Amino acid sequence: MSIGGSVTADKRSWLRQVRQSRILYLLLVPTFLMLIAFNYWPAITALYRSLYDWDGAFYEQFIGLANFGEIFNDPIMITAFKNMALLTMGWVVIRVVFPLLGAELVFNLRSAKAQYVYRVLFVIPMVIPQIVTLLLWRFMYGMYGPINEFLRVIGLGHLARGWLGDFDFALPAILFVGFPWIDAFNFLIFLAGLIAIPSSVLESAALEGAVGLKRIVLVDIPLILGQIKLVVVLTLINSIREYQMILVMTNGGPGWATMVPGLAMYQNAFLYGRIGYGSAIGTVLFVILLGLTYLNMKYVQSEIELKA
């Protein structure tokens, strides 16, 4: 059969499969329409509006790339991007290392019952709304909060301060929120990856003398690099978009000490009536996320992916 005939046959086969499953395709139509209406269309509109000076209602003027030029000349935005970079690097380390350590500890417990109990204990915080956690930490950082009171009790009262109002300590205080940093979602991803490692591999590693930290470095991490890559991508996305935590804890202060691009986007679009400028900030964040995700997916590969 010729190539043209093969393509025609494949097309007919595909059309026949579509006709046979037409009810299922029709059921998917509402989902795709909602995705287009609430996910893709707003993003496309933001890209278009980033080229305008627009207040969201009455005033609208095409200004080309002026909004993007303002972003890279605005001292507030320069500080915001620096803060975002610092927080993102810190959160990537925190949300990979500590959940992985927790997963390793639970995975190596001999008792299946103990493993179950610890899994439940690590997952329980997921049911607590994030706003509750943030308000609790904001109270703890207060001048008369538990942290400062503890310092006074142990004779270190001279170190007490309004942590979130201190230019030098506000950003590290944001990074410290959630200690001991064992994110339940990442913990479960790593634990599932460790459980999926064949027992024969672990037994062979033990015979070769790869135990404890040596086994984690030489066996576990290479085999769950796919899970690590997923967590890194999700952490990058969430960290670069993050502004809710900053909004609740400091609202970008003191001064611009904890300002991040996501919060600047929100403030410009919804508080200052500069939706065009806010859309430009969102477009820049999208490009950064796309680039980092691409680099991570292309150059960070697990042992399984390399063999494939």
mmCIF file of N, CA and C in Angstrom, residues 18-119:
data_model
loop_
_atom_site.group_PDB
_atom_site.id
_atom_site.type_symbol
_atom_site.label_atom_id
_atom_site.label_comp_id
_atom_site.label_asym_id
_atom_site.label_seq_id
_atom_site.Cartn_x
_atom_site.Cartn_y
_atom_site.Cartn_z
ATOM 1 N N VAL A 18 -13.976 7.976 16.467
ATOM 2 C CA VAL A 18 -14.652 9.161 16.982
ATOM 3 C C VAL A 18 -16.155 8.977 16.944
ATOM 4 N N ARG A 19 -16.665 8.430 15.835
ATOM 5 C CA ARG A 19 -18.118 8.198 15.717
ATOM 6 C C ARG A 19 -18.599 7.209 16.769
ATOM 7 N N GLN A 20 -17.791 6.176 17.025
ATOM 8 C CA GLN A 20 -18.192 5.174 18.008
ATOM 9 C C GLN A 20 -18.202 5.739 19.427
ATOM 10 N N SER A 21 -17.328 6.709 19.683
ATOM 11 C CA SER A 21 -17.227 7.290 21.037
ATOM 12 C C SER A 21 -17.778 8.711 21.083
ATOM 13 N N ARG A 22 -18.686 9.059 20.170
ATOM 14 C CA ARG A 22 -19.152 10.451 20.074
ATOM 15 C C ARG A 22 -19.825 10.938 21.343
ATOM 16 N N ILE A 23 -20.491 10.047 22.068
ATOM 17 C CA ILE A 23 -21.152 10.465 23.313
ATOM 18 C C ILE A 23 -20.112 10.929 24.336
ATOM 19 N N LEU A 24 -18.994 10.191 24.411
ATOM 20 C CA LEU A 24 -17.949 10.567 25.355
ATOM 21 C C LEU A 24 -17.328 11.904 24.978
ATOM 22 N N TYR A 25 -17.105 12.110 23.681
ATOM 23 C CA TYR A 25 -16.547 13.388 23.236
ATOM 24 C C TYR A 25 -17.503 14.534 23.527
ATOM 25 N N LEU A 26 -18.784 14.307 23.347
ATOM 26 C CA LEU A 26 -19.780 15.348 23.636
ATOM 27 C C LEU A 26 -19.800 15.690 25.123
ATOM 28 N N LEU A 27 -19.600 14.673 25.977
ATOM 29 C CA LEU A 27 -19.573 14.923 27.416
ATOM 30 C C LEU A 27 -18.351 15.752 27.817
ATOM 31 N N LEU A 28 -17.284 15.664 27.015
ATOM 32 C CA LEU A 28 -16.083 16.437 27.321
ATOM 33 C C LEU A 28 -16.181 17.887 26.867
ATOM 34 N N VAL A 29 -17.111 18.175 25.964
ATOM 35 C CA VAL A 29 -17.224 19.532 25.413
ATOM 36 C C VAL A 29 -17.426 20.595 26.491
ATOM 37 N N PRO A 30 -18.374 20.414 27.459
ATOM 38 C CA PRO A 30 -18.542 21.449 28.500
ATOM 39 C C PRO A 30 -17.268 21.719 29.288
ATOM 40 N N THR A 31 -16.498 20.654 29.564
ATOM 41 C CA THR A 31 -15.244 20.836 30.310
ATOM 42 C C THR A 31 -14.272 21.710 29.532
ATOM 43 N N PHE A 32 -14.111 21.423 28.240
ATOM 44 C CA PHE A 32 -13.188 22.215 27.429
ATOM 45 C C PHE A 32 -13.683 23.642 27.241
ATOM 46 N N LEU A 33 -14.989 23.824 27.143
ATOM 47 C CA LEU A 33 -15.527 25.179 27.021
ATOM 48 C C LEU A 33 -15.233 25.992 28.283
ATOM 49 N N MET A 34 -15.380 25.360 29.443
ATOM 50 C CA MET A 34 -15.088 26.053 30.699
ATOM 51 C C MET A 34 -13.594 26.343 30.840
ATOM 52 N N LEU A 35 -12.746 25.400 30.389
ATOM 53 C CA LEU A 35 -11.303 25.643 30.418
ATOM 54 C C LEU A 35 -10.941 26.843 29.553
ATOM 55 N N ILE A 36 -11.529 26.902 28.370
ATOM 56 C CA ILE A 36 -11.250 28.024 27.470
ATOM 57 C C ILE A 36 -11.750 29.325 28.071
ATOM 58 N N ALA A 37 -12.960 29.302 28.659
ATOM 59 C CA ALA A 37 -13.571 30.523 29.180
ATOM 60 C C ALA A 37 -12.872 31.044 30.432
ATOM 61 N N PHE A 38 -12.451 30.136 31.324
ATOM 62 C CA PHE A 38 -11.947 30.562 32.633
ATOM 63 C C PHE A 38 -10.430 30.407 32.798
ATOM 64 N N ASN A 39 -9.761 29.694 31.902
ATOM 65 C CA ASN A 39 -8.308 29.529 32.016
ATOM 66 C C ASN A 39 -7.559 30.177 30.850
ATOM 67 N N TYR A 40 -7.896 29.759 29.634
ATOM 68 C CA TYR A 40 -7.128 30.214 28.483
ATOM 69 C C TYR A 40 -7.497 31.636 28.046
ATOM 70 N N TRP A 41 -8.785 31.946 28.010
ATOM 71 C CA TRP A 41 -9.180 33.272 27.551
ATOM 72 C C TRP A 41 -8.664 34.393 28.462
ATOM 73 N N PRO A 42 -8.758 34.278 29.794
ATOM 74 C CA PRO A 42 -8.174 35.329 30.644
ATOM 75 C C PRO A 42 -6.679 35.521 30.400
ATOM 76 N N ALA A 43 -5.948 34.413 30.172
ATOM 77 C CA ALA A 43 -4.513 34.535 29.931
ATOM 78 C C ALA A 43 -4.237 35.258 28.617
ATOM 79 N N ILE A 44 -4.990 34.920 27.581
ATOM 80 C CA ILE A 44 -4.826 35.594 26.291
ATOM 81 C C ILE A 44 -5.197 37.064 26.414
ATOM 82 N N THR A 45 -6.273 37.353 27.149
ATOM 83 C CA THR A 45 -6.701 38.738 27.349
ATOM 84 C C THR A 45 -5.648 39.533 28.109
ATOM 85 N N ALA A 46 -5.023 38.904 29.106
ATOM 86 C CA ALA A 46 -3.973 39.591 29.872
ATOM 87 C C ALA A 46 -2.800 39.958 28.978
ATOM 88 N N LEU A 47 -2.423 39.057 28.089
ATOM 89 C CA LEU A 47 -1.336 39.351 27.149
ATOM 90 C C LEU A 47 -1.698 40.540 26.264
ATOM 91 N N TYR A 48 -2.929 40.564 25.804
ATOM 92 C CA TYR A 48 -3.395 41.671 24.950
ATOM 93 C C TYR A 48 -3.449 42.977 25.740
ATOM 94 N N ARG A 49 -3.979 42.930 26.963
ATOM 95 C CA ARG A 49 -4.124 44.146 27.775
ATOM 96 C C ARG A 49 -2.789 44.678 28.276
ATOM 97 N N SER A 50 -1.767 43.827 28.296
ATOM 98 C CA SER A 50 -0.460 44.302 28.747
ATOM 99 C C SER A 50 0.125 45.358 27.817
ATOM 100 N N LEU A 51 -0.427 45.485 26.631
ATOM 101 C CA LEU A 51 0.035 46.482 25.658
ATOM 102 C C LEU A 51 -0.741 47.797 25.767
ATOM 103 N N TYR A 52 -1.622 47.898 26.780
ATOM 104 C CA TYR A 52 -2.473 49.073 26.922
ATOM 105 C C TYR A 52 -2.305 49.707 28.299
ATOM 106 N N ASP A 53 -2.537 50.994 28.346
ATOM 107 C CA ASP A 53 -2.728 51.689 29.616
ATOM 108 C C ASP A 53 -4.222 51.690 29.844
ATOM 109 N N TRP A 54 -4.691 50.820 30.761
ATOM 110 C CA TRP A 54 -6.120 50.547 30.896
ATOM 111 C C TRP A 54 -6.495 50.510 32.362
ATOM 112 N N ASP A 55 -7.601 51.188 32.697
ATOM 113 C CA ASP A 55 -8.040 51.214 34.091
ATOM 114 C C ASP A 55 -9.096 50.163 34.390
ATOM 115 N N GLY A 56 -9.416 49.324 33.416
ATOM 116 C CA GLY A 56 -10.404 48.272 33.622
ATOM 117 C C GLY A 56 -11.821 48.666 33.318
ATOM 118 N N ALA A 57 -12.057 49.944 33.015
ATOM 119 C CA ALA A 57 -13.431 50.385 32.778
ATOM 120 C C ALA A 57 -13.519 51.382 31.624
ATOM 121 N N PHE A 58 -13.021 52.586 31.832
ATOM 122 C CA PHE A 58 -13.294 53.664 30.886
ATOM 123 C C PHE A 58 -12.072 54.054 30.042
ATOM 124 N N TYR A 59 -10.943 54.233 30.697
ATOM 125 C CA TYR A 59 -9.763 54.739 29.986
ATOM 126 C C TYR A 59 -8.986 53.588 29.359
ATOM 127 N N GLU A 60 -8.617 53.748 28.084
ATOM 128 C CA GLU A 60 -7.849 52.714 27.393
ATOM 129 C C GLU A 60 -7.015 53.361 26.295
ATOM 130 N N GLN A 61 -5.701 53.129 26.338
ATOM 131 C CA GLN A 61 -4.803 53.703 25.341
ATOM 132 C C GLN A 61 -3.699 52.718 25.022
ATOM 133 N N PHE A 62 -3.495 52.471 23.736
ATOM 134 C CA PHE A 62 -2.444 51.553 23.307
ATOM 135 C C PHE A 62 -1.082 52.217 23.525
ATOM 136 N N ILE A 63 -0.193 51.515 24.255
ATOM 137 C CA ILE A 63 1.127 52.090 24.540
ATOM 138 C C ILE A 63 2.250 51.114 24.192
ATOM 139 N N GLY A 64 1.929 50.036 23.495
ATOM 140 C CA GLY A 64 2.954 49.086 23.065
ATOM 141 C C GLY A 64 3.640 48.397 24.232
ATOM 142 N N LEU A 65 4.968 48.431 24.236
ATOM 143 C CA LEU A 65 5.754 47.738 25.259
ATOM 144 C C LEU A 65 6.141 48.634 26.437
ATOM 145 N N ALA A 66 5.464 49.776 26.566
ATOM 146 C CA ALA A 66 5.816 50.728 27.626
ATOM 147 C C ALA A 66 5.639 50.135 29.009
ATOM 148 N N ASN A 67 4.607 49.319 29.194
ATOM 149 C CA ASN A 67 4.393 48.688 30.507
ATOM 150 C C ASN A 67 5.573 47.803 30.883
ATOM 151 N N PHE A 68 6.104 47.056 29.906
ATOM 152 C CA PHE A 68 7.235 46.166 30.181
ATOM 153 C C PHE A 68 8.486 46.975 30.481
ATOM 154 N N GLY A 69 8.657 48.085 29.778
ATOM 155 C CA GLY A 69 9.791 48.952 30.071
ATOM 156 C C GLY A 69 9.719 49.517 31.472
ATOM 157 N N GLU A 70 8.499 49.862 31.918
ATOM 158 C CA GLU A 70 8.335 50.395 33.273
ATOM 159 C C GLU A 70 8.677 49.351 34.328
ATOM 160 N N ILE A 71 8.335 48.075 34.049
ATOM 161 C CA ILE A 71 8.622 47.005 35.011
ATOM 162 C C ILE A 71 10.107 46.965 35.340
ATOM 163 N N PHE A 72 10.942 47.029 34.315
ATOM 164 C CA PHE A 72 12.374 46.847 34.513
ATOM 165 C C PHE A 72 13.094 48.138 34.899
ATOM 166 N N ASN A 73 12.328 49.219 35.042
ATOM 167 C CA ASN A 73 12.903 50.473 35.527
ATOM 168 C C ASN A 73 12.284 50.923 36.848
ATOM 169 N N ASP A 74 11.327 50.143 37.339
ATOM 170 C CA ASP A 74 10.634 50.471 38.579
ATOM 171 C C ASP A 74 11.425 49.896 39.759
ATOM 172 N N PRO A 75 11.932 50.719 40.677
ATOM 173 C CA PRO A 75 12.723 50.190 41.802
ATOM 174 C C PRO A 75 11.927 49.216 42.671
ATOM 175 N N ILE A 76 10.628 49.434 42.766
ATOM 176 C CA ILE A 76 9.801 48.503 43.552
ATOM 177 C C ILE A 76 9.806 47.124 42.895
ATOM 178 N N MET A 77 9.667 47.096 41.560
ATOM 179 C CA MET A 77 9.629 45.820 40.864
ATOM 180 C C MET A 77 10.992 45.134 40.894
ATOM 181 N N ILE A 78 12.064 45.902 40.812
ATOM 182 C CA ILE A 78 13.404 45.307 40.897
ATOM 183 C C ILE A 78 13.588 44.623 42.242
ATOM 184 N N THR A 79 13.173 45.312 43.313
ATOM 185 C CA THR A 79 13.228 44.702 44.648
ATOM 186 C C THR A 79 12.326 43.479 44.725
ATOM 187 N N ALA A 80 11.146 43.568 44.112
ATOM 188 C CA ALA A 80 10.188 42.458 44.138
ATOM 189 C C ALA A 80 10.768 41.216 43.470
ATOM 190 N N PHE A 81 11.427 41.400 42.335
ATOM 191 C CA PHE A 81 12.006 40.246 41.636
ATOM 192 C C PHE A 81 13.176 39.658 42.424
ATOM 193 N N LYS A 82 13.967 40.496 43.091
ATOM 194 C CA LYS A 82 15.038 39.988 43.935
ATOM 195 C C LYS A 82 14.472 39.159 45.083
ATOM 196 N N ASN A 83 13.417 39.683 45.730
ATOM 197 C CA ASN A 83 12.769 38.938 46.820
ATOM 198 C C ASN A 83 12.197 37.622 46.309
ATOM 199 N N MET A 84 11.570 37.665 45.130
ATOM 200 C CA MET A 84 11.004 36.444 44.553
ATOM 201 C C MET A 84 12.086 35.399 44.317
ATOM 202 N N ALA A 85 13.241 35.832 43.798
ATOM 203 C CA ALA A 85 14.333 34.899 43.532
ATOM 204 C C ALA A 85 14.836 34.263 44.831
ATOM 205 N N LEU A 86 15.006 35.078 45.872
ATOM 206 C CA LEU A 86 15.488 34.556 47.154
ATOM 207 C C LEU A 86 14.492 33.582 47.765
ATOM 208 N N LEU A 87 13.210 33.967 47.771
ATOM 209 C CA LEU A 87 12.182 33.096 48.342
ATOM 210 C C LEU A 87 12.044 31.807 47.535
ATOM 211 N N THR A 88 12.107 31.911 46.218
ATOM 212 C CA THR A 88 11.964 30.724 45.382
ATOM 213 C C THR A 88 13.097 29.741 45.619
ATOM 214 N N MET A 89 14.323 30.228 45.668
ATOM 215 C CA MET A 89 15.458 29.337 45.934
ATOM 216 C C MET A 89 15.320 28.685 47.312
ATOM 217 N N GLY A 90 14.922 29.466 48.301
ATOM 218 C CA GLY A 90 14.748 28.915 49.641
ATOM 219 C C GLY A 90 13.642 27.888 49.697
ATOM 220 N N TRP A 91 12.512 28.185 49.061
ATOM 221 C CA TRP A 91 11.378 27.265 49.091
ATOM 222 C C TRP A 91 11.662 25.984 48.313
ATOM 223 N N VAL A 92 12.403 26.061 47.211
ATOM 224 C CA VAL A 92 12.753 24.847 46.464
ATOM 225 C C VAL A 92 13.575 23.907 47.350
ATOM 226 N N VAL A 93 14.563 24.452 48.051
ATOM 227 C CA VAL A 93 15.384 23.622 48.947
ATOM 228 C C VAL A 93 14.527 23.053 50.073
ATOM 229 N N ILE A 94 13.745 23.922 50.719
ATOM 230 C CA ILE A 94 12.943 23.506 51.865
ATOM 231 C C ILE A 94 11.919 22.441 51.483
ATOM 232 N N ARG A 95 11.229 22.643 50.357
ATOM 233 C CA ARG A 95 10.120 21.765 49.995
ATOM 234 C C ARG A 95 10.554 20.513 49.258
ATOM 235 N N VAL A 96 11.855 20.387 49.014
ATOM 236 C CA VAL A 96 12.393 19.136 48.484
ATOM 237 C C VAL A 96 13.112 18.373 49.592
ATOM 238 N N VAL A 97 14.005 19.027 50.296
ATOM 239 C CA VAL A 97 14.874 18.342 51.259
ATOM 240 C C VAL A 97 14.097 17.800 52.459
ATOM 241 N N PHE A 98 13.297 18.633 53.102
ATOM 242 C CA PHE A 98 12.664 18.209 54.354
ATOM 243 C C PHE A 98 11.540 17.185 54.142
ATOM 244 N N PRO A 99 10.657 17.344 53.166
ATOM 245 C CA PRO A 99 9.693 16.272 52.903
ATOM 246 C C PRO A 99 10.364 14.957 52.502
ATOM 247 N N LEU A 100 11.490 15.058 51.761
ATOM 248 C CA LEU A 100 12.211 13.837 51.373
ATOM 249 C C LEU A 100 12.802 13.151 52.596
ATOM 250 N N LEU A 101 13.363 13.931 53.517
ATOM 251 C CA LEU A 101 13.883 13.334 54.751
ATOM 252 C C LEU A 101 12.766 12.680 55.555
ATOM 253 N N GLY A 102 11.621 13.358 55.646
ATOM 254 C CA GLY A 102 10.485 12.776 56.358
ATOM 255 C C GLY A 102 10.018 11.493 55.704
ATOM 256 N N ALA A 103 9.949 11.477 54.371
ATOM 257 C CA ALA A 103 9.519 10.276 53.659
ATOM 258 C C ALA A 103 10.512 9.129 53.871
ATOM 259 N N GLU A 104 11.812 9.439 53.872
ATOM 260 C CA GLU A 104 12.819 8.406 54.098
ATOM 261 C C GLU A 104 12.686 7.815 55.503
ATOM 262 N N LEU A 105 12.464 8.666 56.490
ATOM 263 C CA LEU A 105 12.330 8.173 57.862
ATOM 264 C C LEU A 105 11.122 7.255 58.003
ATOM 265 N N VAL A 106 10.001 7.667 57.427
ATOM 266 C CA VAL A 106 8.788 6.847 57.514
ATOM 267 C C VAL A 106 8.966 5.556 56.720
ATOM 268 N N PHE A 107 9.561 5.641 55.534
ATOM 269 C CA PHE A 107 9.746 4.466 54.677
ATOM 270 C C PHE A 107 10.609 3.409 55.351
ATOM 271 N N ASN A 108 11.571 3.853 56.150
ATOM 272 C CA ASN A 108 12.504 2.903 56.770
ATOM 273 C C ASN A 108 12.041 2.384 58.120
ATOM 274 N N LEU A 109 10.854 2.793 58.573
ATOM 275 C CA LEU A 109 10.310 2.217 59.789
ATOM 276 C C LEU A 109 9.984 0.746 59.570
ATOM 277 N N ARG A 110 10.301 -0.087 60.516
ATOM 278 C CA ARG A 110 10.063 -1.527 60.364
ATOM 279 C C ARG A 110 8.596 -1.892 60.520
ATOM 280 N N SER A 111 7.895 -1.143 61.340
ATOM 281 C CA SER A 111 6.491 -1.463 61.624
ATOM 282 C C SER A 111 5.567 -0.797 60.603
ATOM 283 N N ALA A 112 4.732 -1.596 59.925
ATOM 284 C CA ALA A 112 3.762 -1.049 58.973
ATOM 285 C C ALA A 112 2.736 -0.169 59.689
ATOM 286 N N LYS A 113 2.390 -0.554 60.924
ATOM 287 C CA LYS A 113 1.443 0.248 61.701
ATOM 288 C C LYS A 113 2.027 1.609 62.035
ATOM 289 N N ALA A 114 3.308 1.639 62.396
ATOM 290 C CA ALA A 114 3.970 2.912 62.705
ATOM 291 C C ALA A 114 4.042 3.790 61.460
ATOM 292 N N GLN A 115 4.313 3.173 60.303
ATOM 293 C CA GLN A 115 4.330 3.931 59.050
ATOM 294 C C GLN A 115 2.974 4.589 58.802
ATOM 295 N N TYR A 116 1.912 3.837 59.021
ATOM 296 C CA TYR A 116 0.561 4.378 58.801
ATOM 297 C C TYR A 116 0.279 5.547 59.744
ATOM 298 N N VAL A 117 0.642 5.385 61.011
ATOM 299 C CA VAL A 117 0.387 6.440 61.998
ATOM 300 C C VAL A 117 1.111 7.723 61.624
ATOM 301 N N TYR A 118 2.375 7.603 61.246
ATOM 302 C CA TYR A 118 3.147 8.802 60.897
ATOM 303 C C TYR A 118 2.648 9.431 59.601
ATOM 304 N N ARG A 119 2.203 8.617 58.669
ATOM 305 C CA ARG A 119 1.620 9.176 57.437
ATOM 306 C C ARG A 119 0.414 10.035 57.767
#
